[in-house]
Short mmCIF file of C-alpha atoms and ligand atoms in Angstrom, two decimals:
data_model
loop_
_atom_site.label_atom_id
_atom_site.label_comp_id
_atom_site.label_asym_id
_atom_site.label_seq_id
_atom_site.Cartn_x
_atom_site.Cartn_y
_atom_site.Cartn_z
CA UNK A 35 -18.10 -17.15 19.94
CA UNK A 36 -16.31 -17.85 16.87
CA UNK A 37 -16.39 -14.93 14.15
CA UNK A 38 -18.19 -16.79 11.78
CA UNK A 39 -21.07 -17.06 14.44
CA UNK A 40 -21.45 -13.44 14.73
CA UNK A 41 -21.41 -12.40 10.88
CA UNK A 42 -22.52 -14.50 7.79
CA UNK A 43 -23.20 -11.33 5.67
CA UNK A 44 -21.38 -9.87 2.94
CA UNK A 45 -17.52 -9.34 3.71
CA UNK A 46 -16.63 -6.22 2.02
CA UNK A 47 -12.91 -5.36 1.71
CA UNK A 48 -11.62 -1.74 1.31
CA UNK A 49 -8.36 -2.03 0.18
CA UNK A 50 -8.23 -5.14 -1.50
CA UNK A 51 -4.41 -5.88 -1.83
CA UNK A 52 -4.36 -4.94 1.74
CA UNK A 53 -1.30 -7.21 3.60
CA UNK A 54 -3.55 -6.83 6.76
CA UNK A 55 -6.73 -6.88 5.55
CA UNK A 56 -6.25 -10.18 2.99
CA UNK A 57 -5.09 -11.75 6.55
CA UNK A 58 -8.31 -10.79 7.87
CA UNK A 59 -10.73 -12.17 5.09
CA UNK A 60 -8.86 -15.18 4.81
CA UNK A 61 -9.71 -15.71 8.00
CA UNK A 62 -13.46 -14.34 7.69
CA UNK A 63 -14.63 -15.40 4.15
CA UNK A 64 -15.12 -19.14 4.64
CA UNK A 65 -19.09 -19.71 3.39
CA UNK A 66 -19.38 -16.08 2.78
CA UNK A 67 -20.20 -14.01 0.10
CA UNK A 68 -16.61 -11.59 -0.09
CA UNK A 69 -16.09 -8.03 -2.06
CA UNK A 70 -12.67 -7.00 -2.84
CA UNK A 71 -12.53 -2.77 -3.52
CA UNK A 72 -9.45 -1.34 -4.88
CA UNK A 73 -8.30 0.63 -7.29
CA UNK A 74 -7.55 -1.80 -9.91
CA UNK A 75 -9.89 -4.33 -9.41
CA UNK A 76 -8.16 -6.26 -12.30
CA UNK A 77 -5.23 -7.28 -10.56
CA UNK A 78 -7.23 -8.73 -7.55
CA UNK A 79 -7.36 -12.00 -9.58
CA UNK A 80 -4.42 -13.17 -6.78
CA UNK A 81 -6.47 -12.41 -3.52
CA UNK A 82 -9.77 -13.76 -5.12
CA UNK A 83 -8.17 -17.31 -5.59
CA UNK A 84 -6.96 -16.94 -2.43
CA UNK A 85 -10.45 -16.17 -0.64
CA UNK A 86 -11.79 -19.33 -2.67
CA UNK A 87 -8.93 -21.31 -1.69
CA UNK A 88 -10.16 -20.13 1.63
CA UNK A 89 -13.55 -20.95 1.49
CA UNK A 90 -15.53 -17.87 0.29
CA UNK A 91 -18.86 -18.82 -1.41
CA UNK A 92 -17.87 -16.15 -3.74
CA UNK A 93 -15.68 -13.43 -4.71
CA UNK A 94 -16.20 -9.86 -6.79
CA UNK A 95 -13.94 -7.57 -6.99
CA UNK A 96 -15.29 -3.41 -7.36
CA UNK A 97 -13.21 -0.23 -8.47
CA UNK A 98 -12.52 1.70 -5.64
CA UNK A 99 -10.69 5.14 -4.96
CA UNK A 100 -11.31 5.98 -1.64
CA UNK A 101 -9.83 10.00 -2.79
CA UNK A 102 -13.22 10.01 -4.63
CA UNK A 103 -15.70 10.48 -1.72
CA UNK A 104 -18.46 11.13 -3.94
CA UNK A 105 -18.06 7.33 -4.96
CA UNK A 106 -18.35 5.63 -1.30
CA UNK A 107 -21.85 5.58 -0.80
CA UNK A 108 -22.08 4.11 -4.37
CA UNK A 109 -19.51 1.29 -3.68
CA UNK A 110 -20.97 0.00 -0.67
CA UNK A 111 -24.11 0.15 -1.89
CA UNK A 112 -22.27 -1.81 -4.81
CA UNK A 113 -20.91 -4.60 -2.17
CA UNK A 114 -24.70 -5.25 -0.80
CA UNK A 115 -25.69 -6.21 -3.96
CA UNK A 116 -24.14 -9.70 -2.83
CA UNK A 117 -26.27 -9.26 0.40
CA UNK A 118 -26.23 -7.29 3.65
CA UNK A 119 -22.90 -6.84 4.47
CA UNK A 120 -21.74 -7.80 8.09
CA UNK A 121 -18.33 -7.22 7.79
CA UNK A 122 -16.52 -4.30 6.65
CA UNK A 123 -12.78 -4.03 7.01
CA UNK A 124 -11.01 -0.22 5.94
CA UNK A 125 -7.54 -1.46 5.47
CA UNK A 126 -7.06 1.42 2.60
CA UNK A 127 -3.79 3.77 3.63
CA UNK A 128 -0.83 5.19 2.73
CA UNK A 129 2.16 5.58 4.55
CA UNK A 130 3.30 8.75 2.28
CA UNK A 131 6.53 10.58 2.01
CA UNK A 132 7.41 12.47 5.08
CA UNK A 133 10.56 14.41 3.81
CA UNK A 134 8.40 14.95 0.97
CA UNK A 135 5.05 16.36 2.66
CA UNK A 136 7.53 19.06 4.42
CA UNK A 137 7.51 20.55 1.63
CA UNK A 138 4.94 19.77 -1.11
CA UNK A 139 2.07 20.56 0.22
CA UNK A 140 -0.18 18.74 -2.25
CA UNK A 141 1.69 15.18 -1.19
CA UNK A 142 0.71 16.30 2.86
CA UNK A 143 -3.03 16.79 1.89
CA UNK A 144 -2.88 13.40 -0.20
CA UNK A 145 -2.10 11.58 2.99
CA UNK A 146 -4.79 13.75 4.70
CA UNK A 147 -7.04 12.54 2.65
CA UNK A 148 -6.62 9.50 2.06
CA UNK A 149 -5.86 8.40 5.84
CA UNK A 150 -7.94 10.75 7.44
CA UNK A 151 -10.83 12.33 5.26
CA UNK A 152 -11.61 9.04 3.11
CA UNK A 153 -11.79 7.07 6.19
CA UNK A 154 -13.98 9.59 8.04
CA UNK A 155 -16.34 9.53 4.94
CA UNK A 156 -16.20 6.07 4.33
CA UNK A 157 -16.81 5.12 7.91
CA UNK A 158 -19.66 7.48 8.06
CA UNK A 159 -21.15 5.48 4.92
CA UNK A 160 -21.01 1.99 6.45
CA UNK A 161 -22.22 3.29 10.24
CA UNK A 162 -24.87 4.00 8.09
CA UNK A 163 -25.82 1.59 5.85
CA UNK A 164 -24.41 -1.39 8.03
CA UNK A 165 -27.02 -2.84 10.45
CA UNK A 166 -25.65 -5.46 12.38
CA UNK A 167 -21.86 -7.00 11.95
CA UNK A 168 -18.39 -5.56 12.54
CA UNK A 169 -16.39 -2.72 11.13
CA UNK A 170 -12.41 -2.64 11.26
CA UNK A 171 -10.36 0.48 11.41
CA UNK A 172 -7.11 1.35 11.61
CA UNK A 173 -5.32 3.59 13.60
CA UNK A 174 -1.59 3.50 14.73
CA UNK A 175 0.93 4.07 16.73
CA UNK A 176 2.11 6.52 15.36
CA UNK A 177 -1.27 8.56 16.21
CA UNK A 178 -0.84 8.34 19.52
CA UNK A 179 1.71 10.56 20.14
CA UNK A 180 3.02 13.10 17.14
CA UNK A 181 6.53 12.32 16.02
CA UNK A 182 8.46 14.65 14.45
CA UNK A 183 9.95 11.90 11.75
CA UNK A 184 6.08 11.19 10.68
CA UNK A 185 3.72 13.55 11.70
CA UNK A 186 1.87 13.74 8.75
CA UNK A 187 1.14 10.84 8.80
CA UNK A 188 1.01 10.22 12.82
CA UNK A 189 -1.46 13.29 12.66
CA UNK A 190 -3.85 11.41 10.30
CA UNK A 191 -4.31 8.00 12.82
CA UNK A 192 -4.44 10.58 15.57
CA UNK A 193 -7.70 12.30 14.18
CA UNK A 194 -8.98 8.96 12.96
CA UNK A 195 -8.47 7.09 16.40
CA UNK A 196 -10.71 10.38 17.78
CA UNK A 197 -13.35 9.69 15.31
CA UNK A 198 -13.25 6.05 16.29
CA UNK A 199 -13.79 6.73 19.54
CA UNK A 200 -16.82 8.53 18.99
CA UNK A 201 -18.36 6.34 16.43
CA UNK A 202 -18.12 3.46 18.76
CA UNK A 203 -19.76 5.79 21.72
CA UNK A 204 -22.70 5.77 19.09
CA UNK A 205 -23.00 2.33 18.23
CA UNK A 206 -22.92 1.64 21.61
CA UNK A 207 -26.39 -0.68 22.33
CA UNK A 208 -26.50 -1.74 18.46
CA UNK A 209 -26.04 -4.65 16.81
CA UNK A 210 -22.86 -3.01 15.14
CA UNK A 211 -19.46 -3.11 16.60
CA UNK A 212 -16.49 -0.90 15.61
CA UNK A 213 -13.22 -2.81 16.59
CA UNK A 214 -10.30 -0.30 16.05
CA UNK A 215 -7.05 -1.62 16.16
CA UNK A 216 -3.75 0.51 17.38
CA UNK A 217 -0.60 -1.94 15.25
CA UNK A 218 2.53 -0.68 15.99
CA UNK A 219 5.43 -1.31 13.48
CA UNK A 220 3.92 -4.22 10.56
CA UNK A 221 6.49 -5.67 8.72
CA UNK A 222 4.69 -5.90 4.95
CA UNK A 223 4.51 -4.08 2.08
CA UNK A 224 3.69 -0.43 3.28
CA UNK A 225 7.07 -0.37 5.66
CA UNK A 226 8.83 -2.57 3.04
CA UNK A 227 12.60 -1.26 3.31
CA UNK A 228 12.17 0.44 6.38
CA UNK A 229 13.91 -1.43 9.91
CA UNK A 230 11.69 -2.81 11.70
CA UNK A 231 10.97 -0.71 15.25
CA UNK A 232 10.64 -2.58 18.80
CA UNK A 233 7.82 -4.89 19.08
CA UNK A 234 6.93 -5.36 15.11
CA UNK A 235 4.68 -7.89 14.15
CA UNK A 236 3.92 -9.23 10.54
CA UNK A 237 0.33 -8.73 9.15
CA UNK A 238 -1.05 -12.22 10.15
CA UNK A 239 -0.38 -11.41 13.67
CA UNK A 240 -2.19 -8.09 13.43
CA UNK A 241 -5.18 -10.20 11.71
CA UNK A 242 -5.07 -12.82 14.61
CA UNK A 243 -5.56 -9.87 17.11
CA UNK A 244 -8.63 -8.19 15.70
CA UNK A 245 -10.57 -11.11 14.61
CA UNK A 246 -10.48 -12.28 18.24
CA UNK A 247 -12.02 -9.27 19.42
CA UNK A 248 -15.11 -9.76 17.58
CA UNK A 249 -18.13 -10.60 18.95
CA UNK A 250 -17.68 -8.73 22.01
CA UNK A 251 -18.58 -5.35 20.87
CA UNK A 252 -16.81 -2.53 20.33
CA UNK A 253 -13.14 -1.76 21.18
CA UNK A 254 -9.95 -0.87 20.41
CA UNK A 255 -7.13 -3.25 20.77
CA UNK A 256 -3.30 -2.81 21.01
CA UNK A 257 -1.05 -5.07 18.32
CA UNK A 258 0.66 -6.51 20.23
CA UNK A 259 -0.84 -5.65 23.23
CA UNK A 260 2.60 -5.03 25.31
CA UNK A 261 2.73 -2.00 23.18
CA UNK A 262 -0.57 -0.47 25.13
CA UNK A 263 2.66 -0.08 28.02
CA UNK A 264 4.89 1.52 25.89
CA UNK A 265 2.79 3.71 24.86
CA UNK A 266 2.01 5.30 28.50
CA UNK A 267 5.65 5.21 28.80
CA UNK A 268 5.85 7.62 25.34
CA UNK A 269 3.66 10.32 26.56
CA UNK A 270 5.82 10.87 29.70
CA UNK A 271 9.08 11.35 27.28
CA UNK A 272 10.36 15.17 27.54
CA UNK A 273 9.58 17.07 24.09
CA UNK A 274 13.80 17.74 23.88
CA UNK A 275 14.45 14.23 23.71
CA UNK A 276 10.85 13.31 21.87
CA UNK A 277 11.68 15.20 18.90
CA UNK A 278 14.77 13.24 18.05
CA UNK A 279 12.83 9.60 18.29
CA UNK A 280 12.83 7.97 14.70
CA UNK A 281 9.95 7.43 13.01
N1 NAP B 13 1.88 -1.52 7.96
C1 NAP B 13 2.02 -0.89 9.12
O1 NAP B 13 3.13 -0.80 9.72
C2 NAP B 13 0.81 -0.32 9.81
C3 NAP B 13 0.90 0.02 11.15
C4 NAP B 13 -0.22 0.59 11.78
C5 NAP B 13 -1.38 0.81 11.05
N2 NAP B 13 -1.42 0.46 9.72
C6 NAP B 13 -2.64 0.75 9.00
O2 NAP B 13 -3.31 -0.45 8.67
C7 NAP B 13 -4.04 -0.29 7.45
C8 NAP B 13 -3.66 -1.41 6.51
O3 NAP B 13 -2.25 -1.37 6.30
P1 NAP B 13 -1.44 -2.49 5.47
O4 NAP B 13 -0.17 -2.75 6.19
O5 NAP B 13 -2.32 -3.62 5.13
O6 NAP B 13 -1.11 -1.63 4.17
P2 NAP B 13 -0.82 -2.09 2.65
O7 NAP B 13 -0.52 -3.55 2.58
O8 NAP B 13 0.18 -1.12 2.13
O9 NAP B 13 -2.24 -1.84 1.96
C9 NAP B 13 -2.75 -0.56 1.79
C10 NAP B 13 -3.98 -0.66 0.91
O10 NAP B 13 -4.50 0.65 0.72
C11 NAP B 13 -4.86 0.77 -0.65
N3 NAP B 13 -4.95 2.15 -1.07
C12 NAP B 13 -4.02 3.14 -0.96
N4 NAP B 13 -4.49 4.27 -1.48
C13 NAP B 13 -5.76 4.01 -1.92
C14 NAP B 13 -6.75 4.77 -2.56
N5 NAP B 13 -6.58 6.06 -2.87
N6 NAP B 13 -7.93 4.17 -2.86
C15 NAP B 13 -8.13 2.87 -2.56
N7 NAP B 13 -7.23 2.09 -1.98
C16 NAP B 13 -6.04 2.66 -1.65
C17 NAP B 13 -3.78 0.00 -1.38
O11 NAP B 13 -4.21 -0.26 -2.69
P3 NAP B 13 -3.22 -0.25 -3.97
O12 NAP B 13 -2.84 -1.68 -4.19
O13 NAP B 13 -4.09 0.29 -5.04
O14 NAP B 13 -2.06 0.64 -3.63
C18 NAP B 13 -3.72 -1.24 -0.48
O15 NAP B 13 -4.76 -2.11 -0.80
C19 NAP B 13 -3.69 1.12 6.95
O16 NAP B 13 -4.68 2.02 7.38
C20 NAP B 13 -2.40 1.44 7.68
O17 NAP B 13 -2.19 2.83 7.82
C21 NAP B 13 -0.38 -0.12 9.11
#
């Protein structure tokens, strides 16, 4: 089943200058109806033309701040003015500034919120309103097992892979899917300086990965999927030598 045979609705985007996400509505949008949210909706003149390019019926672009929770029901609501949507991907994040959330507390709560507490909210919106179609999360990595070199951030994917869990448990028998994927290392713009770790992949290969898991309900899938191993392998690491693993 190809994805376009599962969902024709409206393709909303959270996070619309997303490296991962723009690789997944590129590959989504062709005949469709596609939102772009983000928090300058101005600048999204670049990945409109490029969903066009791609084949989107049409393109809008919406102001969203996913720190502003009160505004989520709002902006999908805003999205399904183009029609039900069918497709929602949450590709908002932030990798944040561990050295930084050690010690400013307000910078640790930022990433709290917006990886953890804006997703949990916003995911809780389109479980809702969504009645058929695909939601994308993202998770990590880094969730799976806390690190000291990122565990704010690690702690974030950690309670949002939970949530996922659960949320997919209670679509279970709908016409809703929740495909959650686990990405290791992506070489783009949020690790942009950093060295790439063991088994990185770039975001089109991420993309590639999810949108072949649709159409077969929910599930959460490993990018790339020889890191599902390494991860078993992590968990049995002693603590002593855990705590010195870079981020
Ligand atoms: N890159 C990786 O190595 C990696 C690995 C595993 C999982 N992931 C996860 O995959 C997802 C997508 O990552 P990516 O690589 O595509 O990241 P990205 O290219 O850095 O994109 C992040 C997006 O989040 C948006 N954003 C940040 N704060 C926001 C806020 N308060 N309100 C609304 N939008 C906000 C950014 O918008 P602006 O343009 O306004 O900043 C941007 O569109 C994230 O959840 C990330 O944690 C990434």
């Amino acid at each position: 089943m190809t994805p376009n045979e599962t969902d024709r609705g409206t393709l909303l985007l959270l996070g619309g200058t997303s490296d991962i996400g723009g690789e997944m509505a590129v590959r989504l949008c062709a005949g469709r109806d596609v939102v772009l949210a983000g928090r300058r909706p101005g600048e999204l003149g670049g990945v409109e033309k490029r969903m066009l390019e791609a084949g989107a019926a049409s393109v809008r672009s919406i102001e969203f701040d996913a720190v502003d929770l009160a505004s989520h029901r709002v902006v999908v609501e805003r999205a399904a003015e183009s029609g039900p949507i069918t497709t929602a991907i949450v590709a908002f994040g932030i990798l944040g500034d561990q050295e930084r959330a050690e010690h400013d507390e307000t910078h640790a709560a930022q990433i709290a919120m917006v990886d953890y507490t804006a997703q949990v909210s916003m995911l809780t919106v389109l479980a809702d309103v969504m009645s058929s179609g695909h939601i994308f999360a993202f998770s990590s990595i880094a969730g799976w097992r806390a690190r000291r070199a990122n565990y704010v951030y690690g702690s974030t994917k950690a309670g949002l892979d939970a949530f996922c869990q659960g949320l997919a448990d209670r679509l279970h028998g709908t016409n809703l899917s929740l495909i959650t994927a686990r990405p290791g290392f992506v070489i783009g713009s949020m690790t942009e300086g950093m060295k790439p770790a063991p088994l990185s992949v770039t975001p089109d290969i991420v993309a590639d990965a999810v949108v072949a898991e649709m159409g077969k309900g929910s599930r959460t899938v490993w990018i790339p999927r020889s890191l599902q191993l390494l991860a078993w392998v992590m968990r049995c690491v002693p603590r002593p030598i855990w705590r010195r693993m870079p981020r």
